[in-house]
Amino acid sequence: MPVSPNQLQFTDSLTRTKRPFVPLVPDHVGIYVCGPTVYSDSHLGHAKSYVGFDVIVRWLRFLGYSVRYVQNITDVGHLTDDADEGEDKLIKTARLNQVHPLELAERFTRRYFRDMDALGVQRPDISPRASGHIPEQIEIITALIERGNAYVVNGSVYFSVASFPQYGRLSGRDVEDGEEGHRVQVRSEKRDARDFALWKAAEGGHILRWNSPWGVGFPGWHIECSAMSSRYLGESFDIHGGGLDNQFPHHECEIAQSQAAGHAFARCWLHNNLVTVDGRKMSRSLGNFTTIEQALSNNDAAAVRLWVLSTHYRSPADYSASSLTAVKGGLDRLRTALRGATEAAAQASVAPAALDASFLGEVAAAEGAFAAAMDDDCNTPLALGALFDMARVLNTATAKGQLSRGALEAACQRMLALGGTVLGVLDAAATNAVSADAAPYVDLLVQARTRLKNAKAFEHADWLRTELAARGVVIEDTAAGTRWRFSAE
RNA sequence: GGCGCCAUAGCCAAGCGGUUAGGCAGCGGAUUGCAAAUCCGUUCAGCCCGGUUCGACUCCGGGUGGCGCCUCCA
């Protein structure tokens, strides 16, 4: 049962406007997001992109939509430099590692999912591989040739940009006639410098190759997304997402191919902004990246998610160790509030209390603010503000201790729904994963400290507390006794 | 060179033509054996120059600075 489906708005890159989201089929959403080219490890840039779309999908589902989320895996056709002249990225890397290209692809596909799982990114419903959809790609290319939008040269097929006047609309560039005074014209078999490859004839030693009506070869990079999106979502579907750096040429080419082939294609385009380091784009080619594996080796996954969601998906996020540290304090705050209220609920009376109504009213207000923020182009930074408001409401209520169990439990459930189900930064345990192994030993040390404290041996008790703090264990003496927790990592 | 985006307090980051964003950090108070956590209070804003307006951080114009795309990249 949708909460407020009519309020949901997205900023559509194609029209450059924010407008209400209206799905093609009521209560159903088809979304396609450009996935990774699997030739190396994923980094924080991928984390921002896929956590961002993860939360968009989670929000759609939270609103009650039935979502089909398709995200491709690119394992063929992605060339190293010029879109039509370079070497296939996978083949190149595989050659250097002396493995089969698809062996390399399989390895990094698994690592990609491993990293995304660790980040709490819910898997797409369908993860189609480009190499597994060659017939679908050939089908579209054939149609484009028949319609006069593509031509064959020496066993390769190129899309004729001149045949598609709308080319350039998405990326907002005027490509009427070649004003490429600066670009050095590479010797090419293309009729027009703007044309791009749909199919490339395979050279002698090319490992990834398939038969086609035009000879042995392999598909171009862009065509996979046109083929696989229509296969699983239909010729027209609701949302197409991807990184801002794919807006041109990749998405521009997708539109040209699909629409020239007669497909209505994506109704709304969402573009995720980039992660920067010292103001510069984080990328594989610049080498200034932190892999997700590295980031998670010394940071809580929830902290990385919270870091991502602290910036709007359309804004760039500058990465630094200190920016991540600052987020951890906030994560601790959210966890403390949820944990405190959960504990308070367990001890509260079952009978309704006088303050319940106003308390639940404040919770509902925060929840409403959260929903309004998410409905407004998935504004997670603003939504987080509402979640922090809710944390304060819970903290205040917990301190007063004059609420019924039912009211407190309801509030905890709401906070878990928003912070957990939607954002994926909170869970019922409200702590981090490493606690399970160390817990018995920390318990013992905390009990030892309590005995010292009871014996008024404060110097020794404080020493123990300090030493535990240095190891990430925070001790809190409360009226109900001493408790402890791990600070966010 | 072309196209586009952004400039908010010590740091990060939102909304909004007039009403506290929020988080982290700092300061004061309550609380505590001392802390921690929490609550209350509080310091610190809107790159520069014009314009519109009763009123602009918010709209418009012009600067300046930064970034992205125009090869590959989420």
PDB file of N, CA and C in Angstrom, chain A residues 210-247:
ATOM      1  N   TRP A 210      32.052 -13.918 -32.094  1.00  0.00           N
ATOM      2  CA  TRP A 210      30.810 -14.613 -32.384  1.00  0.00           C
ATOM      3  C   TRP A 210      30.495 -14.467 -33.875  1.00  0.00           C
ATOM      4  N   ASN A 211      29.735 -15.432 -34.378  1.00  0.00           N
ATOM      5  CA  ASN A 211      29.280 -15.322 -35.760  1.00  0.00           C
ATOM      6  C   ASN A 211      28.146 -14.319 -35.841  1.00  0.00           C
ATOM      7  N   SER A 212      28.099 -13.622 -36.956  1.00  0.00           N
ATOM      8  CA  SER A 212      27.028 -12.656 -37.152  1.00  0.00           C
ATOM      9  C   SER A 212      26.742 -12.572 -38.636  1.00  0.00           C
ATOM     10  N   PRO A 213      25.676 -11.919 -39.005  1.00  0.00           N
ATOM     11  CA  PRO A 213      25.377 -11.768 -40.435  1.00  0.00           C
ATOM     12  C   PRO A 213      26.481 -11.022 -41.179  1.00  0.00           C
ATOM     13  N   TRP A 214      27.381 -10.346 -40.435  1.00  0.00           N
ATOM     14  CA  TRP A 214      28.414  -9.527 -41.074  1.00  0.00           C
ATOM     15  C   TRP A 214      29.796 -10.136 -40.928  1.00  0.00           C
ATOM     16  N   GLY A 215      29.819 -11.381 -40.447  1.00  0.00           N
ATOM     17  CA  GLY A 215      31.095 -12.058 -40.258  1.00  0.00           C
ATOM     18  C   GLY A 215      31.382 -12.244 -38.776  1.00  0.00           C
ATOM     19  N   VAL A 216      32.573 -12.779 -38.502  1.00  0.00           N
ATOM     20  CA  VAL A 216      32.949 -13.029 -37.114  1.00  0.00           C
ATOM     21  C   VAL A 216      33.347 -11.711 -36.438  1.00  0.00           C
ATOM     22  N   GLY A 217      32.834 -11.515 -35.228  1.00  0.00           N
ATOM     23  CA  GLY A 217      33.156 -10.251 -34.549  1.00  0.00           C
ATOM     24  C   GLY A 217      32.629 -10.217 -33.130  1.00  0.00           C
ATOM     25  N   PHE A 218      32.495  -8.987 -32.627  1.00  0.00           N
ATOM     26  CA  PHE A 218      31.986  -8.818 -31.259  1.00  0.00           C
ATOM     27  C   PHE A 218      31.193  -7.514 -31.200  1.00  0.00           C
ATOM     28  N   PRO A 219      30.309  -7.397 -30.209  1.00  0.00           N
ATOM     29  CA  PRO A 219      29.434  -6.219 -30.173  1.00  0.00           C
ATOM     30  C   PRO A 219      30.141  -4.975 -29.654  1.00  0.00           C
ATOM     31  N   GLY A 220      29.612  -3.824 -30.019  1.00  0.00           N
ATOM     32  CA  GLY A 220      30.100  -2.562 -29.458  1.00  0.00           C
ATOM     33  C   GLY A 220      29.607  -2.435 -28.022  1.00  0.00           C
ATOM     34  N   TRP A 221      30.157  -1.480 -27.315  1.00  0.00           N
ATOM     35  CA  TRP A 221      29.845  -1.352 -25.889  1.00  0.00           C
ATOM     36  C   TRP A 221      28.393  -0.930 -25.650  1.00  0.00           C
ATOM     37  N   HIS A 222      27.933   0.071 -26.400  1.00  0.00           N
ATOM     38  CA  HIS A 222      26.642   0.674 -26.075  1.00  0.00           C
ATOM     39  C   HIS A 222      25.447  -0.243 -26.326  1.00  0.00           C
ATOM     40  N   ILE A 223      25.580  -1.109 -27.312  1.00  0.00           N
ATOM     41  CA  ILE A 223      24.417  -1.865 -27.775  1.00  0.00           C
ATOM     42  C   ILE A 223      23.899  -2.857 -26.734  1.00  0.00           C
ATOM     43  N   GLU A 224      24.761  -3.301 -25.832  1.00  0.00           N
ATOM     44  CA  GLU A 224      24.320  -4.290 -24.840  1.00  0.00           C
ATOM     45  C   GLU A 224      23.174  -3.751 -23.991  1.00  0.00           C
ATOM     46  N   CYS A 225      23.281  -2.494 -23.610  1.00  0.00           N
ATOM     47  CA  CYS A 225      22.258  -1.937 -22.718  1.00  0.00           C
ATOM     48  C   CYS A 225      20.921  -1.771 -23.441  1.00  0.00           C
ATOM     49  N   SER A 226      20.995  -1.406 -24.717  1.00  0.00           N
ATOM     50  CA  SER A 226      19.754  -1.306 -25.491  1.00  0.00           C
ATOM     51  C   SER A 226      19.094  -2.674 -25.601  1.00  0.00           C
ATOM     52  N   ALA A 227      19.927  -3.685 -25.850  1.00  0.00           N
ATOM     53  CA  ALA A 227      19.391  -5.032 -26.060  1.00  0.00           C
ATOM     54  C   ALA A 227      18.837  -5.630 -24.765  1.00  0.00           C
ATOM     55  N   MET A 228      19.600  -5.509 -23.687  1.00  0.00           N
ATOM     56  CA  MET A 228      19.191  -6.190 -22.459  1.00  0.00           C
ATOM     57  C   MET A 228      18.077  -5.455 -21.717  1.00  0.00           C
ATOM     58  N   SER A 229      18.045  -4.136 -21.819  1.00  0.00           N
ATOM     59  CA  SER A 229      16.960  -3.420 -21.145  1.00  0.00           C
ATOM     60  C   SER A 229      15.620  -3.756 -21.790  1.00  0.00           C
ATOM     61  N   SER A 230      15.593  -3.790 -23.115  1.00  0.00           N
ATOM     62  CA  SER A 230      14.323  -4.088 -23.776  1.00  0.00           C
ATOM     63  C   SER A 230      13.929  -5.546 -23.573  1.00  0.00           C
ATOM     64  N   ARG A 231      14.923  -6.400 -23.497  1.00  0.00           N
ATOM     65  CA  ARG A 231      14.619  -7.816 -23.296  1.00  0.00           C
ATOM     66  C   ARG A 231      13.916  -8.050 -21.948  1.00  0.00           C
ATOM     67  N   TYR A 232      14.396  -7.393 -20.907  1.00  0.00           N
ATOM     68  CA  TYR A 232      13.862  -7.684 -19.572  1.00  0.00           C
ATOM     69  C   TYR A 232      12.855  -6.656 -19.052  1.00  0.00           C
ATOM     70  N   LEU A 233      12.842  -5.490 -19.662  1.00  0.00           N
ATOM     71  CA  LEU A 233      11.917  -4.457 -19.170  1.00  0.00           C
ATOM     72  C   LEU A 233      10.931  -3.996 -20.231  1.00  0.00           C
ATOM     73  N   GLY A 234      11.169  -4.411 -21.461  1.00  0.00           N
ATOM     74  CA  GLY A 234      10.289  -3.986 -22.534  1.00  0.00           C
ATOM     75  C   GLY A 234      10.877  -2.822 -23.315  1.00  0.00           C
ATOM     76  N   GLU A 235      10.244  -2.514 -24.453  1.00  0.00           N
ATOM     77  CA  GLU A 235      10.785  -1.472 -25.320  1.00  0.00           C
ATOM     78  C   GLU A 235      10.621  -0.089 -24.723  1.00  0.00           C
ATOM     79  N   SER A 236       9.728   0.006 -23.752  1.00  0.00           N
ATOM     80  CA  SER A 236       9.584   1.257 -23.005  1.00  0.00           C
ATOM     81  C   SER A 236       9.578   0.885 -21.532  1.00  0.00           C
ATOM     82  N   PHE A 237      10.343   1.605 -20.751  1.00  0.00           N
ATOM     83  CA  PHE A 237      10.367   1.311 -19.321  1.00  0.00           C
ATOM     84  C   PHE A 237      10.567   2.598 -18.535  1.00  0.00           C
ATOM     85  N   ASP A 238      10.449   2.500 -17.207  1.00  0.00           N
ATOM     86  CA  ASP A 238      10.326   3.706 -16.395  1.00  0.00           C
ATOM     87  C   ASP A 238      11.617   4.498 -16.188  1.00  0.00           C
ATOM     88  N   ILE A 239      12.646   3.823 -15.701  1.00  0.00           N
ATOM     89  CA  ILE A 239      13.839   4.561 -15.270  1.00  0.00           C
ATOM     90  C   ILE A 239      15.102   3.924 -15.827  1.00  0.00           C
ATOM     91  N   HIS A 240      15.993   4.779 -16.313  1.00  0.00           N
ATOM     92  CA  HIS A 240      17.332   4.323 -16.678  1.00  0.00           C
ATOM     93  C   HIS A 240      18.306   5.146 -15.859  1.00  0.00           C
ATOM     94  N   GLY A 241      19.177   4.461 -15.127  1.00  0.00           N
ATOM     95  CA  GLY A 241      20.140   5.163 -14.292  1.00  0.00           C
ATOM     96  C   GLY A 241      21.558   4.827 -14.660  1.00  0.00           C
ATOM     97  N   GLY A 242      22.458   5.627 -14.123  1.00  0.00           N
ATOM     98  CA  GLY A 242      23.873   5.372 -14.358  1.00  0.00           C
ATOM     99  C   GLY A 242      24.715   6.518 -13.839  1.00  0.00           C
ATOM    100  N   GLY A 243      26.012   6.360 -13.915  1.00  0.00           N
ATOM    101  CA  GLY A 243      26.922   7.404 -13.472  1.00  0.00           C
ATOM    102  C   GLY A 243      26.916   8.570 -14.445  1.00  0.00           C
ATOM    103  N   LEU A 244      27.168   9.732 -13.919  1.00  0.00           N
ATOM    104  CA  LEU A 244      27.204  10.945 -14.739  1.00  0.00           C
ATOM    105  C   LEU A 244      28.232  10.820 -15.858  1.00  0.00           C
ATOM    106  N   ASP A 245      29.293  10.091 -15.595  1.00  0.00           N
ATOM    107  CA  ASP A 245      30.334   9.971 -16.620  1.00  0.00           C
ATOM    108  C   ASP A 245      29.915   9.070 -17.773  1.00  0.00           C
ATOM    109  N   ASN A 246      28.744   8.455 -17.648  1.00  0.00           N
ATOM    110  CA  ASN A 246      28.254   7.649 -18.758  1.00  0.00           C
ATOM    111  C   ASN A 246      27.171   8.357 -19.572  1.00  0.00           C
ATOM    112  N   GLN A 247      26.867   9.574 -19.139  1.00  0.00           N
ATOM    113  CA  GLN A 247      25.808  10.307 -19.852  1.00  0.00           C
ATOM    114  C   GLN A 247      26.190  10.470 -21.324  1.00  0.00           C
TER     115      GLN A 247
END
